[in-house]
Amino acid sequence: MNGAPAEGSSSDYFTIRVFRLFRSRRWTKECVREMLRLGAEARERERKAGSEFTRVHMPRTVVEYSAPSSRHEGDGHRVYRGEQHWVPSEKPSRPLDTVVLPTGARDMIERDVREFLDSERWYVDRGLPYRRGYLLHGLPGTGKTSLVFALAGHFGLPLYVVRLSDERLCDEGLHRLFRTTEKRSIILLDDVDAPGANAVFRELQPGESTGNLSVQSTLSLLDGVTSVDGRLIFLSCRDKSALNQTLIRPGRFDVILRFDAPGKEQIESYFNHFFADFGGDVPSMGAEFAELAAHVDTQPKSMAALQVLFLSHKSNPRDALESMRARISGQKRSITFGARSRNSRRDHSAAAA
């Protein structure tokens, strides 16, 4: 915006958003003091925009090269330095009620996040570091990342996602990423024990290295002198027992939530939510689908697998139910065939004897 509004109020347009600015003057003997404050109209518009879209930041390593300073260094270029920067984007927010968790789990973590965001003065008055840590562990595809993304949209917080698969990420770069996050934000250390991820958060195996990251420097970001206040730090992993035990001691992660394969209640709830627009017999179909799905052992049981199946039959919930019935039928035939094969082998062995 260029220029300054006159006394009173005026509206300006900046990046397709309306800001109402108020300007007042208070004359004193020494100087003229000017105040600009964002009006309630602009704040409300920002709040609504924040709930519709979630700002997601992903790190990017920018590598700078320098030419050799002398002929003795060779003809090739050499790396001078690498820096990590956040690359922002906007994604449509995901409603929190679309994340199906065991009864009470979603409400519990929502209340915990809300209480933390409203309690900064409480932390300060007691001399406590104003931060909150959440450890989410369990099978892939069970909703860990989806929950964090939905929480960011629900509370209108920017989300910063750190993945440890970049070999160029070093202590200085990781600290820089943390320092350049907004105060009221969510930092997600995603899938820290996934194949290819740096081993800094895991118990090291013989011969294993953490590369450019050190354990002590990384852990100090969580509750050390270099930690950042006002952030909600989420760490997701598959196997909590494989993590460095110093990582999960009290004070580093306040809430630990386990994500198992969905049970019948979750499956039924997800079916009913996904096909809610069809009404009618959807609840009864959801109950039958959940009963059948609980006995399927021909695929990994996860919310992601259910989503794939539902998307394949998004225009007809009955087709989704029939698909599950077919899988159960195929599973029974497979078991029967396997039993007959084993009996046949035993009969041949007895005849040969």
PDB file of C-alpha atoms in Angstrom, residues 136-316:
ATOM      1  CA  LEU A 136       1.987 -39.519  17.527  1.00  0.00           C
ATOM      2  CA  HIS A 137       3.019 -43.106  16.828  1.00  0.00           C
ATOM      3  CA  GLY A 138       1.522 -46.056  15.021  1.00  0.00           C
ATOM      4  CA  LEU A 139       0.909 -47.731  11.681  1.00  0.00           C
ATOM      5  CA  PRO A 140       1.295 -45.752   8.444  1.00  0.00           C
ATOM      6  CA  GLY A 141      -1.961 -44.453   6.991  1.00  0.00           C
ATOM      7  CA  THR A 142      -3.833 -44.323  10.300  1.00  0.00           C
ATOM      8  CA  GLY A 143      -4.317 -40.525  10.368  1.00  0.00           C
ATOM      9  CA  LYS A 144      -1.320 -39.026  12.182  1.00  0.00           C
ATOM     10  CA  THR A 145      -0.434 -36.414   9.560  1.00  0.00           C
ATOM     11  CA  SER A 146      -4.112 -35.845   8.714  1.00  0.00           C
ATOM     12  CA  LEU A 147      -4.842 -34.975  12.349  1.00  0.00           C
ATOM     13  CA  VAL A 148      -2.040 -32.395  12.497  1.00  0.00           C
ATOM     14  CA  PHE A 149      -3.124 -30.783   9.218  1.00  0.00           C
ATOM     15  CA  ALA A 150      -6.749 -30.621  10.383  1.00  0.00           C
ATOM     16  CA  LEU A 151      -5.726 -29.069  13.716  1.00  0.00           C
ATOM     17  CA  ALA A 152      -3.773 -26.365  11.889  1.00  0.00           C
ATOM     18  CA  GLY A 153      -6.806 -25.454   9.819  1.00  0.00           C
ATOM     19  CA  HIS A 154      -9.193 -25.692  12.773  1.00  0.00           C
ATOM     20  CA  PHE A 155      -7.204 -23.205  14.849  1.00  0.00           C
ATOM     21  CA  GLY A 156      -6.029 -21.059  11.930  1.00  0.00           C
ATOM     22  CA  LEU A 157      -2.339 -21.811  12.592  1.00  0.00           C
ATOM     23  CA  PRO A 158       0.431 -22.045   9.989  1.00  0.00           C
ATOM     24  CA  LEU A 159       1.894 -25.529   9.616  1.00  0.00           C
ATOM     25  CA  TYR A 160       5.625 -26.142   9.159  1.00  0.00           C
ATOM     26  CA  VAL A 161       6.545 -29.658   8.014  1.00  0.00           C
ATOM     27  CA  VAL A 162      10.087 -30.952   8.553  1.00  0.00           C
ATOM     28  CA  ARG A 163      11.156 -34.216   6.928  1.00  0.00           C
ATOM     29  CA  LEU A 164      14.566 -35.612   7.752  1.00  0.00           C
ATOM     30  CA  SER A 165      15.255 -37.229   4.380  1.00  0.00           C
ATOM     31  CA  ASP A 166      17.376 -34.321   3.066  1.00  0.00           C
ATOM     32  CA  GLU A 167      21.002 -35.337   3.553  1.00  0.00           C
ATOM     33  CA  ARG A 168      22.075 -31.683   3.342  1.00  0.00           C
ATOM     34  CA  LEU A 169      20.110 -30.732   6.463  1.00  0.00           C
ATOM     35  CA  CYS A 170      22.527 -29.869   9.265  1.00  0.00           C
ATOM     36  CA  ASP A 171      22.274 -28.602  12.854  1.00  0.00           C
ATOM     37  CA  GLU A 172      22.528 -24.980  11.801  1.00  0.00           C
ATOM     38  CA  GLY A 173      19.922 -25.438   9.083  1.00  0.00           C
ATOM     39  CA  LEU A 174      17.441 -27.191  11.392  1.00  0.00           C
ATOM     40  CA  HIS A 175      17.850 -24.484  14.030  1.00  0.00           C
ATOM     41  CA  ARG A 176      17.319 -21.830  11.384  1.00  0.00           C
ATOM     42  CA  LEU A 177      14.103 -23.495  10.251  1.00  0.00           C
ATOM     43  CA  PHE A 178      12.772 -23.529  13.814  1.00  0.00           C
ATOM     44  CA  ARG A 179      13.773 -19.907  14.456  1.00  0.00           C
ATOM     45  CA  THR A 180      12.005 -18.658  11.340  1.00  0.00           C
ATOM     46  CA  THR A 181       8.618 -20.146  12.217  1.00  0.00           C
ATOM     47  CA  GLU A 182       5.830 -17.921  13.499  1.00  0.00           C
ATOM     48  CA  LYS A 183       5.268 -17.846  17.238  1.00  0.00           C
ATOM     49  CA  ARG A 184       1.746 -19.284  17.196  1.00  0.00           C
ATOM     50  CA  SER A 185       2.253 -22.168  14.807  1.00  0.00           C
ATOM     51  CA  ILE A 186       2.552 -25.930  14.479  1.00  0.00           C
ATOM     52  CA  ILE A 187       5.837 -27.644  13.651  1.00  0.00           C
ATOM     53  CA  LEU A 188       5.522 -31.226  12.432  1.00  0.00           C
ATOM     54  CA  LEU A 189       8.560 -33.509  12.485  1.00  0.00           C
ATOM     55  CA  ASP A 190       7.022 -36.028  10.140  1.00  0.00           C
ATOM     56  CA  ASP A 191       7.702 -39.774  10.029  1.00  0.00           C
ATOM     57  CA  VAL A 192      11.088 -39.545  11.742  1.00  0.00           C
ATOM     58  CA  ASP A 193      11.719 -43.304  11.609  1.00  0.00           C
ATOM     59  CA  ALA A 194      10.694 -43.801   7.974  1.00  0.00           C
ATOM     60  CA  PRO A 195      13.140 -45.523   5.592  1.00  0.00           C
ATOM     61  CA  GLY A 196      15.616 -42.946   4.334  1.00  0.00           C
ATOM     62  CA  ALA A 197      15.102 -40.517   7.216  1.00  0.00           C
ATOM     63  CA  ASN A 198      18.066 -39.306   9.231  1.00  0.00           C
ATOM     64  CA  ALA A 199      18.633 -41.512  12.280  1.00  0.00           C
ATOM     65  CA  VAL A 200      18.986 -38.606  14.702  1.00  0.00           C
ATOM     66  CA  PHE A 201      15.728 -39.450  16.501  1.00  0.00           C
ATOM     67  CA  ARG A 202      16.282 -43.225  16.584  1.00  0.00           C
ATOM     68  CA  GLU A 203      18.370 -45.507  18.719  1.00  0.00           C
ATOM     69  CA  LEU A 204      21.494 -45.912  16.605  1.00  0.00           C
ATOM     70  CA  GLN A 205      22.440 -49.334  15.363  1.00  0.00           C
ATOM     71  CA  PRO A 206      26.103 -50.414  15.110  1.00  0.00           C
ATOM     72  CA  GLY A 207      27.741 -48.550  12.264  1.00  0.00           C
ATOM     73  CA  GLU A 208      24.826 -46.134  11.853  1.00  0.00           C
ATOM     74  CA  SER A 209      25.431 -42.376  11.715  1.00  0.00           C
ATOM     75  CA  THR A 210      23.272 -39.268  12.096  1.00  0.00           C
ATOM     76  CA  GLY A 211      25.097 -37.502   9.281  1.00  0.00           C
ATOM     77  CA  ASN A 212      25.084 -33.720   9.536  1.00  0.00           C
ATOM     78  CA  LEU A 213      22.722 -33.688  12.505  1.00  0.00           C
ATOM     79  CA  SER A 214      23.778 -34.269  16.089  1.00  0.00           C
ATOM     80  CA  VAL A 215      21.512 -35.773  18.728  1.00  0.00           C
ATOM     81  CA  GLN A 216      22.186 -33.190  21.430  1.00  0.00           C
ATOM     82  CA  SER A 217      21.764 -30.192  19.142  1.00  0.00           C
ATOM     83  CA  THR A 218      18.514 -31.589  17.742  1.00  0.00           C
ATOM     84  CA  LEU A 219      17.051 -32.437  21.139  1.00  0.00           C
ATOM     85  CA  SER A 220      17.895 -28.950  22.425  1.00  0.00           C
ATOM     86  CA  LEU A 221      15.333 -27.618  19.968  1.00  0.00           C
ATOM     87  CA  LEU A 222      12.633 -29.403  21.939  1.00  0.00           C
ATOM     88  CA  ASP A 223      13.335 -28.164  25.465  1.00  0.00           C
ATOM     89  CA  GLY A 224      16.856 -26.712  25.545  1.00  0.00           C
ATOM     90  CA  VAL A 225      18.138 -23.152  25.511  1.00  0.00           C
ATOM     91  CA  THR A 226      17.686 -22.984  21.730  1.00  0.00           C
ATOM     92  CA  SER A 227      14.026 -24.068  21.795  1.00  0.00           C
ATOM     93  CA  VAL A 228      11.360 -21.731  20.454  1.00  0.00           C
ATOM     94  CA  ASP A 229       8.350 -20.629  22.497  1.00  0.00           C
ATOM     95  CA  GLY A 230       4.723 -20.488  21.439  1.00  0.00           C
ATOM     96  CA  ARG A 231       4.926 -23.474  19.103  1.00  0.00           C
ATOM     97  CA  LEU A 232       3.090 -26.755  19.166  1.00  0.00           C
ATOM     98  CA  ILE A 233       5.601 -29.405  18.143  1.00  0.00           C
ATOM     99  CA  PHE A 234       4.247 -32.661  16.760  1.00  0.00           C
ATOM    100  CA  LEU A 235       6.491 -35.640  16.082  1.00  0.00           C
ATOM    101  CA  SER A 236       5.131 -38.632  14.176  1.00  0.00           C
ATOM    102  CA  CYS A 237       6.735 -42.056  13.920  1.00  0.00           C
ATOM    103  CA  ARG A 238       5.815 -45.656  13.266  1.00  0.00           C
ATOM    104  CA  ASP A 239       7.509 -47.404  16.183  1.00  0.00           C
ATOM    105  CA  LYS A 240       7.903 -45.479  19.425  1.00  0.00           C
ATOM    106  CA  SER A 241      10.168 -48.167  20.869  1.00  0.00           C
ATOM    107  CA  ALA A 242      12.744 -47.468  18.129  1.00  0.00           C
ATOM    108  CA  LEU A 243      13.163 -43.830  19.191  1.00  0.00           C
ATOM    109  CA  ASN A 244      16.033 -42.474  21.232  1.00  0.00           C
ATOM    110  CA  GLN A 245      14.763 -42.890  24.794  1.00  0.00           C
ATOM    111  CA  THR A 246      16.103 -39.495  25.850  1.00  0.00           C
ATOM    112  CA  LEU A 247      13.714 -38.021  23.304  1.00  0.00           C
ATOM    113  CA  ILE A 248      10.524 -39.135  25.008  1.00  0.00           C
ATOM    114  CA  ARG A 249      11.425 -38.362  28.586  1.00  0.00           C
ATOM    115  CA  PRO A 250       8.981 -36.121  30.521  1.00  0.00           C
ATOM    116  CA  GLY A 251       9.216 -32.501  29.461  1.00  0.00           C
ATOM    117  CA  ARG A 252       9.860 -33.104  25.796  1.00  0.00           C
ATOM    118  CA  PHE A 253       6.516 -34.545  24.782  1.00  0.00           C
ATOM    119  CA  ASP A 254       3.517 -33.814  26.954  1.00  0.00           C
ATOM    120  CA  VAL A 255       0.924 -35.868  25.048  1.00  0.00           C
ATOM    121  CA  ILE A 256       1.572 -39.308  23.548  1.00  0.00           C
ATOM    122  CA  LEU A 257      -1.111 -40.715  21.264  1.00  0.00           C
ATOM    123  CA  ARG A 258      -1.051 -44.163  19.684  1.00  0.00           C
ATOM    124  CA  PHE A 259      -2.656 -44.816  16.290  1.00  0.00           C
ATOM    125  CA  ASP A 260      -3.708 -48.432  15.760  1.00  0.00           C
ATOM    126  CA  ALA A 261      -5.520 -50.087  12.886  1.00  0.00           C
ATOM    127  CA  PRO A 262      -9.117 -48.811  12.910  1.00  0.00           C
ATOM    128  CA  GLY A 263     -11.653 -50.854  14.844  1.00  0.00           C
ATOM    129  CA  LYS A 264     -15.275 -51.476  13.948  1.00  0.00           C
ATOM    130  CA  GLU A 265     -16.470 -48.246  15.546  1.00  0.00           C
ATOM    131  CA  GLN A 266     -13.999 -46.136  13.540  1.00  0.00           C
ATOM    132  CA  ILE A 267     -14.732 -47.965  10.291  1.00  0.00           C
ATOM    133  CA  GLU A 268     -18.474 -47.530  10.712  1.00  0.00           C
ATOM    134  CA  SER A 269     -18.081 -43.864  11.595  1.00  0.00           C
ATOM    135  CA  TYR A 270     -15.897 -43.230   8.550  1.00  0.00           C
ATOM    136  CA  PHE A 271     -18.315 -45.054   6.228  1.00  0.00           C
ATOM    137  CA  ASN A 272     -21.265 -43.031   7.531  1.00  0.00           C
ATOM    138  CA  HIS A 273     -19.340 -39.773   7.242  1.00  0.00           C
ATOM    139  CA  PHE A 274     -18.039 -40.465   3.734  1.00  0.00           C
ATOM    140  CA  PHE A 275     -21.467 -41.403   2.360  1.00  0.00           C
ATOM    141  CA  ALA A 276     -23.530 -39.037   4.527  1.00  0.00           C
ATOM    142  CA  ASP A 277     -25.119 -37.329   1.492  1.00  0.00           C
ATOM    143  CA  PHE A 278     -26.888 -40.533   0.456  1.00  0.00           C
ATOM    144  CA  GLY A 279     -28.957 -40.896   3.632  1.00  0.00           C
ATOM    145  CA  GLY A 280     -31.437 -43.764   3.700  1.00  0.00           C
ATOM    146  CA  ASP A 281     -29.828 -47.089   4.500  1.00  0.00           C
ATOM    147  CA  VAL A 282     -26.305 -45.723   4.916  1.00  0.00           C
ATOM    148  CA  PRO A 283     -26.177 -46.326   8.720  1.00  0.00           C
ATOM    149  CA  SER A 284     -27.218 -49.975   8.353  1.00  0.00           C
ATOM    150  CA  MET A 285     -24.783 -50.459   5.458  1.00  0.00           C
ATOM    151  CA  GLY A 286     -22.050 -48.825   7.544  1.00  0.00           C
ATOM    152  CA  ALA A 287     -22.655 -51.247  10.402  1.00  0.00           C
ATOM    153  CA  GLU A 288     -22.488 -54.247   8.069  1.00  0.00           C
ATOM    154  CA  PHE A 289     -19.430 -52.885   6.275  1.00  0.00           C
ATOM    155  CA  ALA A 290     -17.605 -52.384   9.592  1.00  0.00           C
ATOM    156  CA  GLU A 291     -18.468 -55.911  10.738  1.00  0.00           C
ATOM    157  CA  LEU A 292     -17.068 -57.356   7.513  1.00  0.00           C
ATOM    158  CA  ALA A 293     -13.996 -55.099   7.378  1.00  0.00           C
ATOM    159  CA  ALA A 294     -12.995 -56.078  10.897  1.00  0.00           C
ATOM    160  CA  HIS A 295     -12.394 -59.634   9.649  1.00  0.00           C
ATOM    161  CA  VAL A 296     -10.469 -58.795   6.469  1.00  0.00           C
ATOM    162  CA  ASP A 297      -6.854 -59.911   6.547  1.00  0.00           C
ATOM    163  CA  THR A 298      -6.015 -59.614   2.841  1.00  0.00           C
ATOM    164  CA  GLN A 299      -4.886 -55.966   3.083  1.00  0.00           C
ATOM    165  CA  PRO A 300      -3.335 -53.647   5.654  1.00  0.00           C
ATOM    166  CA  LYS A 301      -6.033 -52.197   7.860  1.00  0.00           C
ATOM    167  CA  SER A 302      -5.729 -48.415   7.792  1.00  0.00           C
ATOM    168  CA  MET A 303      -7.847 -45.351   7.211  1.00  0.00           C
ATOM    169  CA  ALA A 304      -5.861 -44.725   4.031  1.00  0.00           C
ATOM    170  CA  ALA A 305      -6.831 -48.145   2.660  1.00  0.00           C
ATOM    171  CA  LEU A 306     -10.482 -47.496   3.483  1.00  0.00           C
ATOM    172  CA  GLN A 307     -10.307 -44.130   1.760  1.00  0.00           C
ATOM    173  CA  VAL A 308      -9.005 -45.738  -1.430  1.00  0.00           C
ATOM    174  CA  LEU A 309     -11.889 -48.213  -1.399  1.00  0.00           C
ATOM    175  CA  PHE A 310     -14.493 -45.500  -0.719  1.00  0.00           C
ATOM    176  CA  LEU A 311     -13.147 -43.273  -3.478  1.00  0.00           C
ATOM    177  CA  SER A 312     -13.494 -46.167  -5.917  1.00  0.00           C
ATOM    178  CA  HIS A 313     -17.225 -46.299  -5.109  1.00  0.00           C
ATOM    179  CA  LYS A 314     -17.882 -42.681  -4.140  1.00  0.00           C
ATOM    180  CA  SER A 315     -21.132 -42.519  -6.129  1.00  0.00           C
ATOM    181  CA  ASN A 316     -22.718 -45.598  -4.557  1.00  0.00           C
TER     182      ASN A 316
END
